[in-house]
Coordinates of C-alpha atoms and ligand atoms in Angstrom, one line a residue:
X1381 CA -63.8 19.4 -12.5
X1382 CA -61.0 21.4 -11.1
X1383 CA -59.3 24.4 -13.3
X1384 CA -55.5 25.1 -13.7
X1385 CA -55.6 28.8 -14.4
X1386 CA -53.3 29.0 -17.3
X1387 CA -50.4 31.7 -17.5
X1388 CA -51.5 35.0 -18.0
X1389 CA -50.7 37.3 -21.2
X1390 CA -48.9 40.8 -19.3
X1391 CA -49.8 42.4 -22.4
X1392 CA -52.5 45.1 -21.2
X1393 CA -50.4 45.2 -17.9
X1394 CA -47.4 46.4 -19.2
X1395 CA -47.3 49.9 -17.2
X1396 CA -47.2 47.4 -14.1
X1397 CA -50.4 48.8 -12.3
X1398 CA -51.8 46.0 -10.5
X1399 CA -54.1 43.7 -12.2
X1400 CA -57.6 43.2 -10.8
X1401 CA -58.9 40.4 -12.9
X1402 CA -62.4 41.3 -11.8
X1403 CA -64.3 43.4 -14.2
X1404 CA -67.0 44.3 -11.4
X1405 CA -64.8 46.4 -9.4
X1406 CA -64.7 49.5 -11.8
X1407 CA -68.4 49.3 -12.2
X1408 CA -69.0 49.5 -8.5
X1409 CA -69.6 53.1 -7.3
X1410 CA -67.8 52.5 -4.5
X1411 CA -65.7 50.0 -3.0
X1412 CA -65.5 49.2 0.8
X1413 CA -62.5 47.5 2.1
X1414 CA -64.1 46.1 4.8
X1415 CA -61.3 44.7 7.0
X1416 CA -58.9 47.9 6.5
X1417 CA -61.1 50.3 7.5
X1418 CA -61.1 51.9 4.1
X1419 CA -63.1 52.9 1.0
X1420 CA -62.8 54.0 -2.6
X1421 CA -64.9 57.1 -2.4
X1422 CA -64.7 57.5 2.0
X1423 CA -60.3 58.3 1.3
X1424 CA -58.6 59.5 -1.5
X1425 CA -56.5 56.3 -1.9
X1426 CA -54.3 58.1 -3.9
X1427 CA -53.2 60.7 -2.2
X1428 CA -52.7 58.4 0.9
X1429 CA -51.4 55.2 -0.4
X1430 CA -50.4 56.4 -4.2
X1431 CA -46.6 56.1 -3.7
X1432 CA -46.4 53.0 -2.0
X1433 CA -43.6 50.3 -3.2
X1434 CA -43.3 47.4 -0.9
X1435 CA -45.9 45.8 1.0
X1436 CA -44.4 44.1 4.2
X1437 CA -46.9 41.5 6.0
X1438 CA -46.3 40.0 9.0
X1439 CA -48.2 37.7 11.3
X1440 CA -48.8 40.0 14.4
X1441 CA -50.3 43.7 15.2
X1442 CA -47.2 44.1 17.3
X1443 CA -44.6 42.5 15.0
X1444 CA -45.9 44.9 11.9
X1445 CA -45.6 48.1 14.2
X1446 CA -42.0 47.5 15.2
X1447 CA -41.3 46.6 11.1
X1448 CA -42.8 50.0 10.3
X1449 CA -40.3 51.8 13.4
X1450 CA -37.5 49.8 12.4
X1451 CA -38.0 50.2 8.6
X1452 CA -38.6 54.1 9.8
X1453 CA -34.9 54.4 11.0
X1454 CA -33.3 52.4 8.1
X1455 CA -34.7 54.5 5.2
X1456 CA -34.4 57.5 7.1
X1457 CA -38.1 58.8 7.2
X1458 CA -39.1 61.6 9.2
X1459 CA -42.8 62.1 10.1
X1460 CA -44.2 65.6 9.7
X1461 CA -43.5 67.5 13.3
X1462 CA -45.8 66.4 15.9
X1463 CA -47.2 63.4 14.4
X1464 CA -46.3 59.3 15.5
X1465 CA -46.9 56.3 13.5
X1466 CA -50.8 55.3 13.3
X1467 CA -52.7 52.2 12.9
X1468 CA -54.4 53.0 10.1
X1469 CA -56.5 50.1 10.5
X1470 CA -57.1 50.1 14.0
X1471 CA -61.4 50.4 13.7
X1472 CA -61.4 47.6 12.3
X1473 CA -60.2 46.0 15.0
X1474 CA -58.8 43.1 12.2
X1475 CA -55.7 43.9 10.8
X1476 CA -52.8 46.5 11.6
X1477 CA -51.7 49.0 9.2
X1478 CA -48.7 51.4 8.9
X1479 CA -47.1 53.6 6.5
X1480 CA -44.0 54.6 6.5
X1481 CA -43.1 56.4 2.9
X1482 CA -43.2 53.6 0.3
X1483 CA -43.4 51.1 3.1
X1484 CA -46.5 49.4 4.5
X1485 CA -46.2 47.5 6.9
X1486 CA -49.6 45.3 7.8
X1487 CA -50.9 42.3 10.1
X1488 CA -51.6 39.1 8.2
X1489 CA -52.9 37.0 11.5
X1490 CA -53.2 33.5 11.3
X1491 CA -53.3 31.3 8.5
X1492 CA -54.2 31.1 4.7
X1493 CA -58.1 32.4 5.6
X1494 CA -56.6 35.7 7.1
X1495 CA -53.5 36.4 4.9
X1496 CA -56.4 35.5 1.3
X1497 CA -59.0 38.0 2.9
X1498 CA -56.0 40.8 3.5
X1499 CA -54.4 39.8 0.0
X1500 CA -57.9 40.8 -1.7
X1501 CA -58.3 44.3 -0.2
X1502 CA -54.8 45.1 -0.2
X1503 CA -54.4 44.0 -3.8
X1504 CA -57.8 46.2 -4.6
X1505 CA -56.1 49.2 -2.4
X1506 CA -52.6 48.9 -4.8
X1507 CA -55.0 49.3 -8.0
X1508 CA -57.5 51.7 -6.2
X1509 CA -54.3 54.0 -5.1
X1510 CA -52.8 53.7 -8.9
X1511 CA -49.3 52.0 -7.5
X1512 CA -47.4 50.5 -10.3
X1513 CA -45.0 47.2 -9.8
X1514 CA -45.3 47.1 -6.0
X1515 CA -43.5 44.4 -4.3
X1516 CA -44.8 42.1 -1.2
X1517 CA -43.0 40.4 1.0
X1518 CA -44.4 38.1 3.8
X1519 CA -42.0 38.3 6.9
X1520 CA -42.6 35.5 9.2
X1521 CA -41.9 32.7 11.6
X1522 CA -42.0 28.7 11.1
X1523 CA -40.9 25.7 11.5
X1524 CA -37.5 24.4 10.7
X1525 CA -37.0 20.8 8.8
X1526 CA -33.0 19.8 10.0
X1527 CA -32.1 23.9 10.3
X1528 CA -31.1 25.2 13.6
X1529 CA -33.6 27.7 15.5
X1530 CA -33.1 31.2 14.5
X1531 CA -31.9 30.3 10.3
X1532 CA -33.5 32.6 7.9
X1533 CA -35.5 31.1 5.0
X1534 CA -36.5 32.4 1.7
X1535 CA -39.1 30.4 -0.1
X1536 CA -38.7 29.3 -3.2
X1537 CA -42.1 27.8 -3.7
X1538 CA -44.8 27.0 -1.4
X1539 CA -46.2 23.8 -1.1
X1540 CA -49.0 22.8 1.0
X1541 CA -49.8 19.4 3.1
X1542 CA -50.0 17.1 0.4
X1543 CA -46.7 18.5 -1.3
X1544 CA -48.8 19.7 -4.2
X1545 CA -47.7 23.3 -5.3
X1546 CA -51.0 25.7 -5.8
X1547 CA -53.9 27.3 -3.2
X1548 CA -57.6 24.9 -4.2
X1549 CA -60.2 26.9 -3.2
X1550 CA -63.6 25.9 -3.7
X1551 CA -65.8 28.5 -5.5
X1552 CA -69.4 27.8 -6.7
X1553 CA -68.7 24.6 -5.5
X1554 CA -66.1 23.6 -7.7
X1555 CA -62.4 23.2 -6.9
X1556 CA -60.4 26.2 -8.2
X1557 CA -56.6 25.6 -8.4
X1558 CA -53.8 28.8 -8.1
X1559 CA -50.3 27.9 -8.9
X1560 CA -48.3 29.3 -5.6
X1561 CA -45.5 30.9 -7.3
X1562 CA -43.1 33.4 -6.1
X1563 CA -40.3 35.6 -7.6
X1564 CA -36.9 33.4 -8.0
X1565 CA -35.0 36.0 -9.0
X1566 CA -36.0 38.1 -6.0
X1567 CA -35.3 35.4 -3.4
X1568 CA -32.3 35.2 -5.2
X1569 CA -31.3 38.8 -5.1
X1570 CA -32.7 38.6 -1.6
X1571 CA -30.3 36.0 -0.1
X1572 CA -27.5 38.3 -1.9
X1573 CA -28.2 40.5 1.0
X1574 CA -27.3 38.1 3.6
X1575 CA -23.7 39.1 5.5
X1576 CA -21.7 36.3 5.3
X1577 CA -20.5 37.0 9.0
X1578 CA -24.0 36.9 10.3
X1579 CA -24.0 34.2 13.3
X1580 CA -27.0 32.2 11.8
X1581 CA -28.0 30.9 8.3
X1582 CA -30.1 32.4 5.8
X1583 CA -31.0 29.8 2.7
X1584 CA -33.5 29.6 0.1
X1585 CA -36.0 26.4 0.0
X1586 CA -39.0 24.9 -0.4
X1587 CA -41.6 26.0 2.1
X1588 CA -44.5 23.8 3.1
X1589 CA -48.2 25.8 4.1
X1590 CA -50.4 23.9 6.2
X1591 CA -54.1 25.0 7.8
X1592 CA -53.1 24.2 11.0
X1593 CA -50.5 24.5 13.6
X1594 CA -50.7 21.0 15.5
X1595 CA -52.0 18.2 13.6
X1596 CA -51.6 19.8 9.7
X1597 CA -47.8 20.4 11.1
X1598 CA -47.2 16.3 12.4
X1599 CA -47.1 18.0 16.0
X1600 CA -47.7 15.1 18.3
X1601 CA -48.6 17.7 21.6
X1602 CA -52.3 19.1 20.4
X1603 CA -55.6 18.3 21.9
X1604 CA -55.4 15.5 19.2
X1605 CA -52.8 13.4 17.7
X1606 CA -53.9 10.0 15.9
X1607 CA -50.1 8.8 14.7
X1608 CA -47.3 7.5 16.2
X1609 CA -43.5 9.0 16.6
X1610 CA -42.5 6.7 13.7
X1611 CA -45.5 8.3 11.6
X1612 CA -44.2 11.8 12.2
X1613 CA -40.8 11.3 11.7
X1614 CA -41.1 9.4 8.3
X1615 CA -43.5 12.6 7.0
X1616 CA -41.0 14.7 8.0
X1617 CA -37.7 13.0 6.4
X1618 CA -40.6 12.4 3.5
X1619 CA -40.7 16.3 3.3
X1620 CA -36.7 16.8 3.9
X1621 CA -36.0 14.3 0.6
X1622 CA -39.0 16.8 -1.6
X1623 CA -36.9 19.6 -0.3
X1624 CA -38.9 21.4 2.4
X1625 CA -37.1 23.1 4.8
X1626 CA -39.6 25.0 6.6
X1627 CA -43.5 25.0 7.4
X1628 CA -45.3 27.4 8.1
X1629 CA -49.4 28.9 7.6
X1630 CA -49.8 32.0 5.2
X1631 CA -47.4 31.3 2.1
X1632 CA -49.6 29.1 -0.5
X1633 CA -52.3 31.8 -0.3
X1634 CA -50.1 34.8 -0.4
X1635 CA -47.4 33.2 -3.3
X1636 CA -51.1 32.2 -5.4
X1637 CA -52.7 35.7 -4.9
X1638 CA -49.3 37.6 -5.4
X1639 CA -48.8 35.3 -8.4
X1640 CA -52.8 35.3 -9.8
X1641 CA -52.3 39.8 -9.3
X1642 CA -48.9 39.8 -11.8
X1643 CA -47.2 40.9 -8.5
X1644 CA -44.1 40.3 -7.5
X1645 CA -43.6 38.7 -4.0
X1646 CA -40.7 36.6 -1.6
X1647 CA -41.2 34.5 1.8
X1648 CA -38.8 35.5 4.4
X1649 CA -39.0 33.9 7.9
X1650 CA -37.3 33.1 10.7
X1651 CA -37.3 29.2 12.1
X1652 CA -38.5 28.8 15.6
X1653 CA -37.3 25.7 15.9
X1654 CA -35.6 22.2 14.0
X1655 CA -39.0 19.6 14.0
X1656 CA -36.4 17.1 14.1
X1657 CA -35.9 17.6 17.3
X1658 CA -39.6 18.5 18.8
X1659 CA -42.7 20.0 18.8
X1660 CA -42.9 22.3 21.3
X1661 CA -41.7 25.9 21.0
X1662 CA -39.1 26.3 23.8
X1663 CA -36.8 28.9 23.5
X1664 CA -36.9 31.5 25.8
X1665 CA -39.0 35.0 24.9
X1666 CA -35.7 37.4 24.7
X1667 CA -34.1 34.7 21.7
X1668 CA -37.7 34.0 19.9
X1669 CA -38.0 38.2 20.0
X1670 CA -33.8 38.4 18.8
X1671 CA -34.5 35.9 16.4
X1672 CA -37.5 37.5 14.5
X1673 CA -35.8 41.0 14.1
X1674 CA -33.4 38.5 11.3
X1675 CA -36.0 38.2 8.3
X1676 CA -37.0 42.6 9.0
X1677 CA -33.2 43.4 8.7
X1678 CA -32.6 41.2 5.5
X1679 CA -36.0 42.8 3.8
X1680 CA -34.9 46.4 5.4
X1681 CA -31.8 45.6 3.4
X1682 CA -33.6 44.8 0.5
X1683 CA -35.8 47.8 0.3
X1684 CA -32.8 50.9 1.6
X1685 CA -30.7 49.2 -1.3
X1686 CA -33.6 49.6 -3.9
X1687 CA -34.2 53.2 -2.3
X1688 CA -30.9 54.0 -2.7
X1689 CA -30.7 53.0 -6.3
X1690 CA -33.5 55.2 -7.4
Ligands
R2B1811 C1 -46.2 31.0 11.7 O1 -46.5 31.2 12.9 C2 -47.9 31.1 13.1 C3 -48.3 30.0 14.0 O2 -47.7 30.0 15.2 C4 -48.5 31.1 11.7 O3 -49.1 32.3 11.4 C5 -47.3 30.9 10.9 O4 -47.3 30.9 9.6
URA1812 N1 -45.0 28.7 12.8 C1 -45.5 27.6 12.3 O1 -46.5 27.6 11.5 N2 -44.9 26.4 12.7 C2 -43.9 26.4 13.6 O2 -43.4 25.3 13.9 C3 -43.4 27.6 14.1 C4 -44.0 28.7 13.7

């Protein structure tokens, strides 16, 4: 039997600290977040993480360091004298982590297996650390369905292979279904932040999630390919009428788990190339690099407006 999780009465959630929906946690004596490096009782999560507001993800170590530089220089944070920007994540040797003020900025890796495992212990560090109505954003790369390399797309629902719109997951062996929601209203007030005299688009669609890159994408150049040109390109004009405009690997499990933790969350990425047109990735370093600085600058938008609001 599979189970549609129903939506979730806010009620006792009201104060907007992050909701657990796991009653063994606060019985536990401690809690070890394995993959960060962290524990409930080793740090005072508090004190470290207590005033965070947005959680940035993105798919590389490298990629999340230059977010948390960049993101450094837009909200004007200074670093106590002295100090630089650490990985606070580095032993264990997993993920990447930075703070920068309200801003973390932390490595997904590849795929919805990494980015659920991360979502967990980052959704337990917001409740352990006491942060209240944090917002996650996934910053990211893809594939582009009939858009032009470098356009900017914020999801407005993720989807995965079959078109069907929640994460299954199969626990105690029977198929548990998450609806993969995210926030319309903040893709919405996120696409408001696009200039209109930027030399590329930014748009807001429907986002397909796939567990792989070659195959689960209708690539015809991986070790394996079992279809035929015609094959591919009638999927892909199948998934252009449905409204897809971009695949990519993390955003069923991170809109589900946002969605399943009452948090608020938006897909930004940046597409690498149209699928129309091929499968391979060709564009040179220096324009695949220019390109994914687009989704940081709309988010770094985003977050010095909200800062400046306060
Ligand atoms: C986009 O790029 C990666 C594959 O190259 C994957 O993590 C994704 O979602
Ligand atoms: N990431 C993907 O998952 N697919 C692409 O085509 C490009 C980047």
């Amino acid at each position: 039997m599979s189970l549609l999780l129903e939506e979730e009465e806010l009620d006792e959630y009201r104060d907007g600290s992050v909701r657990l929906r796991n009653p063994n946690i606060e019985l536990m004596d401690q809690d070890i977040l394995y993959h960060l490096a962290l524990g409930s009782e080793s740090h005072d999560l508090v004190e470290m993480f207590g005033d965070v507001k947005f959680v940035c993800m993105g798919g590389t170590p490298k990629r999340v360091e230059q977010f948390a530089h960049f993101i450094m220089k837009e909200i004007g944070h200074k670093l106590p004298a002295g100090t630089t920007l650490l990985d606070i994540s580095q032993y264990s040797y997993r993920y990447s982590m930075y703070k920068v003020g309200p801003v973390l900025s932390i490595s997904h890796g590849m795929g919805i297996p990494s980015v659920g495992i991360l979502l967990h212990e980052v959704i337990k560090l917001m409740y352990h650390a006491k942060v209240r109505d944090p917002i996650f954003f996934r910053i990211g790369t893809c594939g582009g369905i009939g858009l032009e390399g470098g356009t900017v797309v914020i999801s407005e629902e993720a989807v995965d292979g079959m078109l069907k719109s929640y994460l299954e997951l199969p626990v105690l062996g029977k198929m548990v279904r998450r609806p993969a929601k995210l926030d319309r209203q903040l893709a919405r007030d996120i696409k408001a932040l696009a200039h209109r005299d930027d030399p590329y688009d930014t748009i807001i669609g429907k986002t397909m999630c796939t567990y792989d890159f070659y195959e689960g994408q209708g690539r015809m150049d991986g070790a394996f390919c079992e279809f035929t040109e015609n094959d591919k390109m009638e999927y892909l004009n199948k998934l252009h009428k449905a409204g897809v405009v971009n695949i990519e690997m993390e955003s069923l499990s991170f809109a589900a788990l946002t969605h399943h933790a009452g948090i608020k969350s938006a897909v930004v990425c940046v597409t690498l190339i149209d699928r129309f047109k091929g499968d391979q990735v060709l564009a040179p370093k220096e324009v695949l690099d220019e390109w994914q600085i687009r989704p940081q600058q709309l988010i770094a938008r985003y977050i010095t407006r909200y800062l400046q609001r306060k």
